[in-house]
Structures are given as structure tokens and as C-alpha cells.
XYZ file of C-alpha atoms in Angstrom:
579
model
C 49.052 79.128 -27.648
C 47.431 82.420 -26.360
C 43.636 82.473 -26.054
C 41.606 85.737 -26.134
C 39.389 85.771 -23.040
C 38.346 89.414 -22.942
C 34.715 88.594 -22.364
C 35.466 85.699 -20.060
C 38.203 86.911 -17.737
C 36.013 89.267 -15.692
C 36.281 89.026 -11.916
C 32.845 89.024 -10.273
C 34.243 90.777 -7.196
C 36.198 93.678 -8.628
C 34.393 93.619 -12.020
C 37.620 94.499 -13.740
C 37.919 93.362 -17.302
C 41.289 93.080 -18.889
C 41.508 94.414 -22.402
C 44.076 93.030 -24.675
C 44.670 90.421 -22.073
C 45.755 86.968 -22.858
C 45.312 83.725 -21.036
C 47.882 81.013 -21.166
C 45.982 77.794 -21.987
C 48.489 75.813 -20.006
C 48.337 77.541 -16.573
C 45.347 79.924 -17.099
C 47.260 83.057 -16.039
C 45.864 86.386 -17.360
C 48.412 88.997 -18.373
C 47.590 92.724 -18.574
C 50.519 94.880 -19.247
C 53.013 94.409 -16.487
C 50.437 92.853 -14.128
C 49.900 89.057 -14.067
C 46.850 87.765 -12.224
C 45.820 84.170 -11.644
C 42.125 83.763 -12.517
C 40.165 81.057 -10.686
C 36.780 79.548 -11.524
C 34.426 78.936 -8.588
C 32.185 75.801 -8.436
C 29.264 78.003 -9.482
C 31.182 78.787 -12.712
C 31.874 82.436 -11.810
C 35.417 83.743 -12.234
C 37.322 85.459 -9.462
C 40.865 86.636 -9.243
C 43.222 85.474 -6.557
C 43.344 88.900 -4.869
C 39.580 89.120 -4.526
C 39.348 85.516 -3.361
C 41.744 86.186 -0.480
C 39.831 89.312 0.569
C 36.455 87.527 0.336
C 37.682 84.610 2.464
C 39.116 86.928 5.129
C 36.384 89.498 5.310
C 33.034 87.799 4.784
C 32.898 84.899 7.271
C 35.573 85.360 9.905
C 33.987 82.923 12.338
C 33.874 80.148 9.754
C 37.170 80.049 7.942
C 37.084 78.237 4.626
C 33.328 78.994 4.081
C 32.200 82.019 1.996
C 29.477 82.921 -0.510
C 30.021 83.694 -4.151
C 30.013 87.516 -4.591
C 27.834 87.145 -7.677
C 25.209 84.451 -6.920
C 25.640 83.831 -3.198
C 26.435 80.135 -3.675
C 27.978 78.804 -0.470
C 31.454 77.484 -1.037
C 32.930 75.186 1.650
C 36.423 73.967 2.328
C 38.142 75.635 -0.564
C 41.894 75.599 -0.539
C 44.531 75.869 -3.151
C 44.126 72.251 -4.255
C 40.364 72.756 -4.852
C 40.975 75.236 -7.676
C 42.319 73.263 -10.559
C 42.468 74.077 -14.196
C 39.463 75.569 -15.908
C 38.529 72.405 -17.893
C 38.632 70.256 -14.731
C 36.424 72.636 -12.775
C 34.052 72.943 -15.694
C 33.856 69.131 -16.030
C 33.285 68.536 -12.286
C 30.688 71.244 -11.822
C 28.683 71.167 -15.055
C 29.212 67.890 -16.866
C 29.005 65.770 -13.674
C 25.989 67.760 -12.528
C 27.246 68.272 -8.966
C 25.361 71.532 -8.372
C 22.660 71.632 -11.025
C 21.946 67.932 -11.796
C 18.466 67.836 -10.314
C 17.471 70.889 -12.340
C 19.368 70.366 -15.595
C 19.078 66.560 -15.845
C 16.192 65.416 -18.056
C 17.702 62.189 -19.430
C 19.053 58.963 -17.910
C 22.078 56.871 -18.967
C 21.228 53.182 -18.485
C 24.839 52.214 -19.152
C 26.211 54.286 -16.239
C 22.955 54.189 -14.206
C 22.893 57.978 -13.582
C 21.062 61.201 -14.475
C 22.769 63.287 -17.157
C 22.251 66.696 -18.759
C 22.140 67.257 -22.487
C 25.653 68.703 -22.290
C 26.891 65.530 -20.585
C 25.325 63.362 -23.292
C 27.349 65.112 -25.974
C 30.498 65.171 -23.913
C 30.806 61.801 -22.045
C 27.864 59.550 -23.073
C 27.782 59.623 -26.851
C 27.953 55.842 -27.293
C 25.818 54.993 -24.214
C 22.128 54.060 -24.096
C 20.228 57.245 -23.212
C 16.494 57.221 -22.362
C 14.151 59.980 -21.235
C 13.778 60.382 -17.496
C 10.040 59.707 -17.651
C 10.600 56.428 -19.486
C 13.180 55.375 -16.907
C 10.852 56.270 -14.043
C 7.993 54.419 -15.754
C 10.158 51.294 -16.101
C 11.249 51.562 -12.468
C 7.621 51.970 -11.428
C 6.566 48.905 -13.426
C 9.428 46.880 -11.922
C 8.477 47.961 -8.398
C 4.819 47.099 -9.116
C 5.843 43.648 -10.387
C 8.012 43.141 -7.318
C 5.144 44.172 -5.021
C 2.771 41.781 -6.812
C 5.286 38.945 -6.358
C 5.657 39.781 -2.656
C 1.861 39.895 -2.224
C 1.524 36.532 -3.997
C 4.130 34.985 -1.720
C 2.406 36.425 1.345
C -0.928 34.981 0.155
C 0.738 31.609 -0.490
C 2.290 31.655 2.990
C -1.094 32.444 4.556
C -2.679 29.569 2.596
C 0.047 27.170 3.753
C -0.433 28.352 7.336
C -4.184 27.675 7.113
C -3.549 24.206 5.649
C -1.037 23.520 8.434
C -3.583 24.449 11.085
C -6.190 22.217 9.416
C -3.677 19.327 9.228
C -2.757 19.774 12.900
C -6.416 19.674 13.892
C -6.993 16.572 11.737
C -3.898 14.908 13.192
C -5.125 15.657 16.705
C -8.488 14.025 15.957
C -6.850 11.073 14.166
C -4.479 10.533 17.091
C -7.425 10.241 19.469
C -9.163 7.754 17.157
C -5.985 5.674 16.753
C -5.420 5.677 20.513
C -8.941 4.407 21.079
C -8.574 1.748 18.366
C -5.211 0.552 19.748
C -6.685 0.341 23.245
C -9.649 -1.680 21.966
C -7.437 -4.076 19.986
C -5.102 -4.477 22.949
C -8.049 -5.345 25.157
C -9.284 -7.973 22.688
C -5.777 -9.403 22.337
C -5.405 -9.680 26.111
C -8.762 -11.437 26.344
C -7.755 -13.861 23.591
C -4.425 -14.567 25.325
C -6.164 -15.190 28.620
C -8.700 -17.535 27.048
C -5.907 -19.352 25.218
C -3.898 -19.540 28.434
C -6.675 -21.535 30.097
C -6.682 -24.023 27.225
C -2.909 -24.394 27.399
C -3.042 -24.899 31.159
C -5.638 -27.612 30.715
C -3.537 -29.310 28.033
C -0.437 -28.990 30.187
C -2.175 -30.537 33.193
C -3.393 -33.411 31.027
C 0.078 -34.028 29.611
C 1.725 -33.892 33.037
C -0.821 -36.248 34.524
C -0.416 -38.676 31.649
C 3.376 -38.546 31.898
C 3.305 -39.091 35.650
C 1.012 -42.095 35.232
C 3.290 -43.502 32.559
C 6.345 -43.008 34.736
C 4.616 -44.627 37.703
C 3.912 -47.675 35.545
C 7.500 -47.730 34.318
C 8.802 -47.390 37.878
C 6.685 -50.308 39.083
C 7.856 -52.386 36.139
C 11.501 -51.533 36.827
C 11.092 -52.366 40.511
C 9.652 -55.744 39.600
C 12.494 -56.397 37.204
C 15.009 -55.294 39.807
C 13.552 -57.679 42.346
C 13.690 -60.509 39.811
C 17.323 -59.767 39.021
C 18.197 -59.548 42.701
C 16.642 -62.961 43.213
C 18.529 -64.187 40.182
C 21.795 -62.848 41.566
C 21.208 -64.528 44.928
C 20.399 -67.730 43.084
C 23.556 -67.380 41.006
C 25.681 -66.742 44.111
C 24.185 -69.829 45.709
C 24.994 -71.918 42.646
C 28.558 -70.583 42.579
C 29.009 -71.398 46.265
C 27.728 -74.940 45.755
C 29.358 -75.664 42.416
C 32.356 -74.675 40.362
C 33.464 -74.373 36.750
C 33.918 -71.752 34.097
C 30.315 -72.015 32.925
C 29.027 -70.967 36.332
C 31.501 -68.052 36.465
C 30.385 -66.802 33.040
C 26.773 -67.090 34.125
C 27.570 -65.060 37.259
C 29.304 -62.320 35.254
C 26.415 -62.080 32.812
C 23.876 -61.799 35.613
C 25.967 -59.079 37.330
C 26.307 -57.071 34.122
C 22.569 -57.189 33.492
C 21.879 -56.150 37.051
C 24.225 -53.145 36.826
C 22.642 -52.141 33.525
C 19.204 -52.297 35.132
C 20.346 -50.165 38.087
C 21.629 -47.495 35.694
C 18.313 -47.503 33.846
C 16.437 -46.986 37.107
C 18.692 -44.039 38.005
C 18.190 -42.484 34.562
C 14.442 -42.895 34.898
C 14.531 -41.153 38.279
C 16.454 -38.232 36.782
C 13.896 -37.997 33.978
C 11.107 -37.834 36.547
C 12.845 -35.005 38.426
C 13.358 -33.057 35.199
C 9.690 -33.515 34.243
C 8.198 -32.362 37.523
C 6.674 -28.902 37.354
C 5.241 -26.578 39.968
C 1.544 -25.845 39.778
C 0.942 -22.633 37.799
C 0.685 -19.514 39.915
C -2.164 -17.275 38.620
C -0.377 -14.236 40.030
C 2.700 -14.754 37.888
C 2.883 -14.256 34.144
C 4.822 -17.299 33.001
C 4.844 -19.088 29.693
C 3.540 -22.594 30.271
C 4.580 -23.568 26.787
C 8.150 -22.746 27.767
C 7.795 -25.031 30.780
C 6.645 -27.775 28.470
C 9.052 -27.196 25.584
C 11.872 -25.286 27.298
C 13.095 -21.836 26.317
C 14.169 -21.215 22.719
C 15.936 -17.893 22.309
C 16.625 -16.733 18.802
C 20.338 -17.267 18.273
C 22.690 -19.352 16.207
C 22.188 -23.041 16.977
C 23.930 -26.200 15.926
C 22.906 -29.828 15.905
C 22.499 -31.086 19.428
C 22.428 -34.614 20.739
C 19.295 -35.573 18.830
C 17.305 -38.096 20.867
C 15.420 -40.452 18.570
C 12.339 -41.937 20.209
C 11.032 -44.131 17.395
C 11.731 -45.163 13.843
C 9.384 -47.247 11.724
C 8.496 -47.809 8.074
C 4.952 -47.230 6.812
C 5.308 -49.071 3.498
C 4.793 -45.940 1.368
C 7.630 -44.990 -0.939
C 6.404 -41.372 -1.111
C 5.024 -40.234 2.267
C 3.745 -36.739 1.454
C 2.410 -35.449 4.763
C 1.902 -36.277 8.446
C -0.201 -34.840 11.244
C -0.469 -35.788 14.922
C -3.865 -35.502 16.631
C -4.594 -34.480 20.219
C -5.113 -38.138 21.102
C -1.501 -38.698 19.970
C -2.620 -40.700 16.959
C -0.691 -40.158 13.715
C -2.145 -39.797 10.208
C 0.242 -40.260 7.275
C -0.610 -39.473 3.635
C 1.292 -40.851 0.661
C 1.463 -43.377 -2.140
C 3.479 -46.358 -3.281
C 6.244 -46.054 -5.837
C 4.336 -47.026 -9.010
C 2.916 -44.302 -11.234
C -0.660 -45.571 -11.307
C -0.771 -46.630 -7.670
C -3.529 -45.332 -5.449
C -2.982 -42.982 -2.597
C -3.488 -44.000 1.004
C -4.089 -42.514 4.410
C -2.567 -44.551 7.249
C -3.811 -44.117 10.827
C -1.307 -45.112 13.571
C -1.452 -44.895 17.336
C 1.323 -43.331 19.408
C 3.152 -46.671 19.628
C 3.400 -46.867 15.806
C 0.707 -49.532 15.612
C -1.384 -49.379 12.420
C -5.037 -48.815 13.317
C -6.683 -48.560 9.890
C -6.071 -47.644 6.260
C -8.082 -45.369 3.989
C -7.448 -46.156 0.323
C -8.689 -43.862 -2.428
C -11.009 -45.704 -4.798
C -10.094 -43.742 -7.930
C -6.836 -44.752 -9.573
C -4.023 -42.204 -9.744
C -5.712 -40.258 -6.943
C -2.921 -39.077 -4.670
C -3.321 -37.310 -1.316
C -1.459 -33.999 -1.273
C -1.713 -32.842 2.297
C -3.341 -33.681 5.633
C -4.057 -31.561 8.711
C -6.016 -31.804 11.963
C -8.386 -29.180 13.425
C -8.705 -28.351 17.121
C -11.846 -30.490 17.450
C -10.003 -33.542 16.093
C -11.453 -33.353 12.568
C -8.937 -34.480 9.948
C -8.830 -32.916 6.467
C -7.003 -34.539 3.546
C -6.620 -32.980 0.073
C -5.951 -34.859 -3.169
C -4.897 -34.100 -6.732
C -8.526 -34.112 -7.927
C -9.383 -30.854 -6.172
C -11.335 -32.480 -3.326
C -11.114 -32.532 0.455
C -11.869 -35.642 2.506
C -13.168 -34.828 5.982
C -12.748 -37.419 8.744
C -14.800 -36.549 11.821
C -15.520 -38.616 14.913
C -18.696 -40.147 13.502
C -18.413 -40.126 9.709
C -16.280 -39.570 6.621
C -17.388 -37.074 3.952
C -15.928 -35.704 0.732
C -16.100 -32.035 -0.334
C -15.369 -31.690 -4.060
C -14.125 -28.719 -6.140
C -12.502 -26.957 -3.207
C -9.543 -25.714 -5.258
C -8.257 -25.670 -8.842
C -4.994 -26.989 -10.231
C -2.226 -29.189 -8.854
C -2.286 -27.590 -5.453
C -4.405 -28.201 -2.375
C -1.874 -27.552 0.380
C -3.554 -27.197 3.778
C -3.013 -25.223 6.980
C -5.107 -24.004 9.918
C -5.358 -20.503 11.396
C -5.603 -19.692 15.097
C -9.372 -19.314 14.571
C -9.511 -22.968 13.382
C -10.228 -21.863 9.806
C -8.884 -23.983 6.959
C -6.507 -22.451 4.372
C -6.324 -24.164 0.959
C -4.004 -23.168 -1.906
C -5.368 -22.947 -5.457
C -2.601 -22.927 -8.078
C -4.742 -22.034 -11.106
C -6.218 -19.008 -9.340
C -2.847 -18.219 -7.675
C -4.518 -17.508 -4.364
C -5.436 -19.055 -1.002
C -9.049 -19.698 0.066
C -10.100 -19.567 3.707
C -12.957 -21.894 4.793
C -14.864 -22.263 8.044
C -15.500 -25.610 9.750
C -18.625 -26.157 7.611
C -16.729 -25.773 4.335
C -18.054 -22.299 3.471
C -15.738 -19.771 1.883
C -14.820 -16.860 4.131
C -12.364 -14.875 2.061
C -9.719 -14.910 -0.636
C -6.037 -14.122 -0.037
C -5.090 -11.746 -1.405
C -8.482 -10.028 -1.937
C -7.331 -8.999 -5.434
C -4.334 -9.962 -7.523
C -2.212 -13.077 -7.135
C 0.347 -14.699 -4.861
C 3.285 -15.766 -7.062
C 4.299 -18.462 -4.564
C 0.927 -20.231 -4.929
C 1.556 -21.002 -8.606
C 3.530 -24.115 -7.631
C 3.453 -24.583 -3.829
C 4.762 -27.724 -2.195
C 3.844 -27.099 1.432
C 1.779 -24.627 3.457
C 2.042 -23.706 7.147
C 0.979 -20.971 9.598
C 2.272 -19.641 12.916
C 0.600 -18.098 15.962
C 0.587 -14.677 14.228
C -1.382 -16.200 11.319
C 1.582 -15.564 9.019
C 1.485 -17.823 5.956
C 4.586 -19.850 5.046
C 4.836 -21.398 1.553
C 7.663 -23.590 0.257
C 8.518 -23.789 -3.455
C 10.529 -26.710 -4.811
C 11.313 -25.155 -8.174
C 12.044 -21.722 -6.739
C 14.328 -23.167 -4.015
C 12.869 -20.736 -1.490
C 10.366 -20.313 1.322
C 8.092 -17.241 1.175
C 6.435 -15.744 4.257
C 3.286 -13.572 3.977
C 1.239 -11.822 6.638
C -2.415 -12.663 7.284
C -3.507 -10.270 4.494
C -1.295 -11.868 1.845
C 1.443 -9.203 1.842
C 4.987 -10.550 1.447
C 7.262 -10.229 4.507
C 10.426 -11.971 3.296
C 11.786 -14.842 1.181
C 14.276 -17.300 2.659
C 16.799 -19.002 0.350
C 19.322 -20.215 2.920
C 22.114 -18.894 5.103
C 25.193 -16.909 4.148
C 27.532 -19.863 3.442
C 27.393 -22.627 0.850
C 26.647 -25.271 3.494
C 23.591 -23.258 4.582
C 22.119 -23.005 1.073
C 18.526 -24.138 0.601
C 18.270 -26.538 -2.350
C 14.876 -28.247 -2.267
C 12.414 -27.127 0.475
C 10.035 -30.084 0.507
C 8.161 -29.247 3.734
C 7.739 -26.519 6.371
C 6.207 -26.205 9.826
C 6.437 -23.829 12.829
C 7.265 -24.376 16.486
C 5.394 -22.636 19.368
C 7.890 -19.751 19.230
C 7.163 -19.041 15.524
C 10.527 -20.385 14.384
C 10.291 -22.083 10.979
C 11.464 -25.666 10.349
C 12.300 -26.442 6.698
C 13.056 -29.896 5.286
C 15.708 -29.772 2.529
C 15.204 -32.867 0.362
C 18.455 -32.451 -1.598
C 20.833 -31.479 1.217
C 19.468 -34.098 3.672
C 18.970 -31.521 6.428
C 16.417 -29.640 8.521
C 16.858 -25.824 8.649
C 15.775 -23.772 11.665
C 14.884 -20.166 10.738
C 13.644 -17.337 12.973
C 10.319 -15.625 12.306
C 12.263 -12.673 10.833
C 14.058 -14.884 8.271
C 17.411 -15.344 10.037
C 19.162 -18.700 9.615
C 19.650 -20.167 13.106
C 21.253 -23.475 12.170
C 20.653 -27.091 11.140
C 18.485 -29.141 13.488
C 19.314 -32.434 11.793
C 21.691 -33.426 9.003
C 22.816 -36.593 7.263
C 25.063 -37.147 10.304
C 21.828 -37.938 12.146
C 20.938 -40.571 9.499
C 18.565 -38.166 7.730
C 18.167 -39.001 4.044
C 15.866 -37.237 1.566
C 13.402 -35.749 4.095
C 10.028 -35.361 2.419
C 8.091 -33.762 5.295
C 8.634 -32.336 8.774
C 5.973 -31.985 11.479
C 5.677 -31.066 15.186
C 2.971 -32.170 17.617
C 1.811 -30.316 20.737
C 4.010 -32.505 22.973
C 7.258 -31.449 21.331
C 7.759 -34.540 19.160
C 9.474 -33.922 15.830
C 8.407 -36.223 12.959
C 10.645 -36.604 9.901
C 9.270 -38.508 6.902
C 11.857 -39.727 4.396
C 11.805 -41.093 0.895
C 11.282 -44.831 1.126
C 8.737 -44.709 3.957
C 10.940 -44.328 7.063
C 9.405 -42.196 9.818
C 11.792 -40.903 12.523
C 10.511 -39.388 15.760
C 12.763 -37.096 17.860
C 12.468 -34.979 20.934
C 12.461 -31.496 19.436
C 14.410 -29.828 22.221
C 17.092 -32.496 22.116
C 17.834 -31.410 18.540
C 18.548 -27.831 19.596
C 21.895 -26.838 21.074
C 22.921 -23.197 21.329
C 26.273 -22.363 19.788
């Protein structure tokens, strides 16, 4: 449809207006009589005809083809070619509505939907349904956002500086603490070394005494065997003489019997000689760090063990149906606590020598008074607890009773490396530590309770002053450190045959391994100081039945007390055989 553009179609170069001209809305050609011109709109919105455009491009800037100024406003136009001049609506949209040339001047509003500056004409044309805000409001919001962002950055920088200061303070404190800990560790190490050295002298003295005593005993045995050998040699010569002079089956039988006895005696002498060679030890070399206990007891490495060829030294019956505890003194005497089978029977303490000869008996005067536990201090003092809450102290010169030492059915005893006495108290659920005069030193734990002390059956300690408590009803053995903090609970090995049913007694060897008597399973468990099951020392195959207590003396003798009063004595190392 023709559109009258008389006032519009005016070329800015030739300033010719076309009267009665028409513009085709489809291709924007202007017709004037017989002449048809193509009118173009420049980016600055001025109209120029094609003839003038060609002359302007050729004549104005010859050195820069494609660059020329608008003849009307001087606007620099770059890179124009035929494709750059599109229809009038497109050029109008690109140059005015999109604000390419005049956006910074014309734009006073901001479209938040498109995130761009727009002119009022653009709002009506392309952004009617968009969110339009004034430019000042947009800039104010941006400014507030930037201020908030800067505040957040400043806060984070301040926080980082604070953390850096705290880190420097912590490093300085750690440096000071490290020096203090180093000094404390050095001081404790020095004290420990001094204690080990002082203890080493005591062990050397004990070892020398044991070796001397054993050598004297073997010398006596050797002399006795030599005398017996001489007697049997004389007997054999006499028998040979009789056989030469007489005859008969009776003389031949007599000769065979004498020969058999003589051969048996010769074998015994050879075995005794081998024992002497195995017992001989070199004098300790002060320049070498050797374990003299290992020379005395042998070396026990922590590994799986099985029952060895257990060598029983003695077996005797003490006449007590319930032997509850046993301790061996330094003089090799044995003290056994227990009672007879009747309910109202009195408890007894039996004192034996090393040859199982009864020396004396201490019988409690009060009926139904039963000794719970017995232990021996380093100075030879013997302590015995009973179910009345008292301790009986047997020293070299007198016997005294200390009452109200604990509360409840408890009173299990053990000694620390400092020769302090530990006594369990079931009502208070704690352990009291006493000195040699019977004065309280401390309570374990200092506050709170030890659950295992509610119903303990046996108490023991090792060289680290760890506390070992057996519980019959709980079917377990609990191990605490010297401050009363739990280390582990032992309930048996990984298989059914290694299960712990009824731990009636516990003790420790010189290497801190734990020996546990299992009353129900008729066995003795050997457990490492970390709680690992190492094996069975003795089982019912070794004629063990209902073991009620287990104890070790300083010479490596293992005492097993059984229900019915039988006491079996073994060589401890003979019970251990590495798998």
C-alpha cells in the first residue's frame, strides 16, 4: 500500500524533496515521475539517496574506503556496504530502540528483566511487560550490594587475621609446651633408669642366692648318689660272687633285680649331671645389659603356646576342702588360706615349708570367719584378709589384727612395686592403697567407681602396676592401669575351647603375662599383657580338676590349688611349649 513520505523522503546531501512521491512500504523505493530512487536511512537516522551515497563514499575519504561522515551531522559511518542498509524499520529498531548510538544520553531507565539500559521509546516498544526501574534506583541498589559485598570481604579479612594471630599464639604455646614435655620425659626416664638399676642389684643378689642354694643342693644330691652307686656296685660284686659260688633260679632273679636297679641308678646320675649343666650360669657382666630374670626363668616371647611336658614337682593335700589362696615367701615357705567343707566351719591359715611339711596352723577364733586372700610383702610380712573386713598381719616377731580395712564381701589383696598393699572394697566399689603401717595412701579411682570391684574374686598386679581383677559372675578378667582406667577385658580366646567360664584366680609372671585359673573348664589360661590368648598352660589332661587358685613364686614354681585340698607344684617353664 503506498505511503506518503513527502516530508520524510528528503536527501540530506542533495536536499531534494520529492513532491507527490510515493514510497513502497515493501521495498522503500521512492517514485517521482519517471525517476525511481532508492532511499536509504543512515545509522544516525538521516536519509540519503543511493546516488548521493555513492558520491559521498568516493569523494570524501579516498584514503579510507568504507568510512565517511554523514553530510548532515558529521556522524562517522564505518564499514557500510549494501548489506548494512536494510529496511527502514530494521534500521530504526537497531539505531534508536536498541540505543546503539544514543543509549548513554537517551537512557534514563533500566530493565531488570533484560539487565540493560533502555530509553522511554524502547519501554513502549519492546519492554512493556518487563520490570522497569529508574536508573538512579538501579544504581542505588547496585551500590548497596557492592557495599554489602565489601563489608563481607572486610569481615572475612578480619576473621582471617584473627585466625592467623591465634595460630601464632598456638605455635608459641606449643613450642613452650614441647620444651616442658621434653624436660619432664627426660626427668622421668632418668628416675626410671635409676629404679631399674636399683632393682637390678636386688635381682642379682636374689639370683646369686638361688644359684648358690641350688649348687649346694646338687652337691648334696651328687654325694648321696655316689654313695648309693658305691653301695650298688658292692651289691653287684656280692651278687656275682654268690652266682659264681651257687646256682638256682632264685639267685638268677636276684642278680637280674640288682642289675636293673644299678642301671636305673646310673641313668639317674646322668640325668642329674645334665640338670647341673643346664643350671650353671656365667657370672653377670656389668658391661652387658642382660635380663637376669630371663636367665633364671628362660625367655618367654609372646606367641601362641600349647601345653608342654608339664613337670610336676610335688603334690600334697592340705585337708581344706576350699583352699582360697596361696602365697610363697622368700624363705620358700608356703602359706595357704581356706576352710573346711561345712558351712559354719572356721577358716584356717596353714604354714608349710618347701618340703610340704606343716609348720603351724592359725585358726580364726570367730565362727564363720573365712580368710579371703593372703599375700606376702618384700620384707616377709604376711597379710591375710577375712570376710569380716579385717586384715591379719603376720610379721617376724608378732601377729596383729587391723579391723575395718574394707567394706563388703571383698578384701582381695595385691602388692605394688613400691610394696604398698591394695585392698578391694565391694561396697565402695573401689580399691584402697595402704602403706606398710596400715595408713591409707589413696583411693582408686580417685572419684567414681570400678564396676569390677562390685564382686571381685581375685586381685593381682604386674611390674607396670597394672591391676588385674577376676569376676566369677561376669566370666571375665578386667585389667586397669595404675590410675584405675580400664585397659581391656578378657573373656577367652576366639574358639569355643578357649572360652573363659569361671575365672577363679589370677596372677602374673615376670614378663607381665597373665595366668588365669578356669574353675569350670579345668584349665589354666596364659594371656599376654595386651589381652591376647596365648594358650592353655595346663588342662584336665594334666590331672587338673576345679582349680581354685594359681600362684607363682620367685623361683619359677607354679602352684595350683584345687577343690578338695590338693596342691600341685610344677616347674612353670616346663608347662610352656611354643606352637
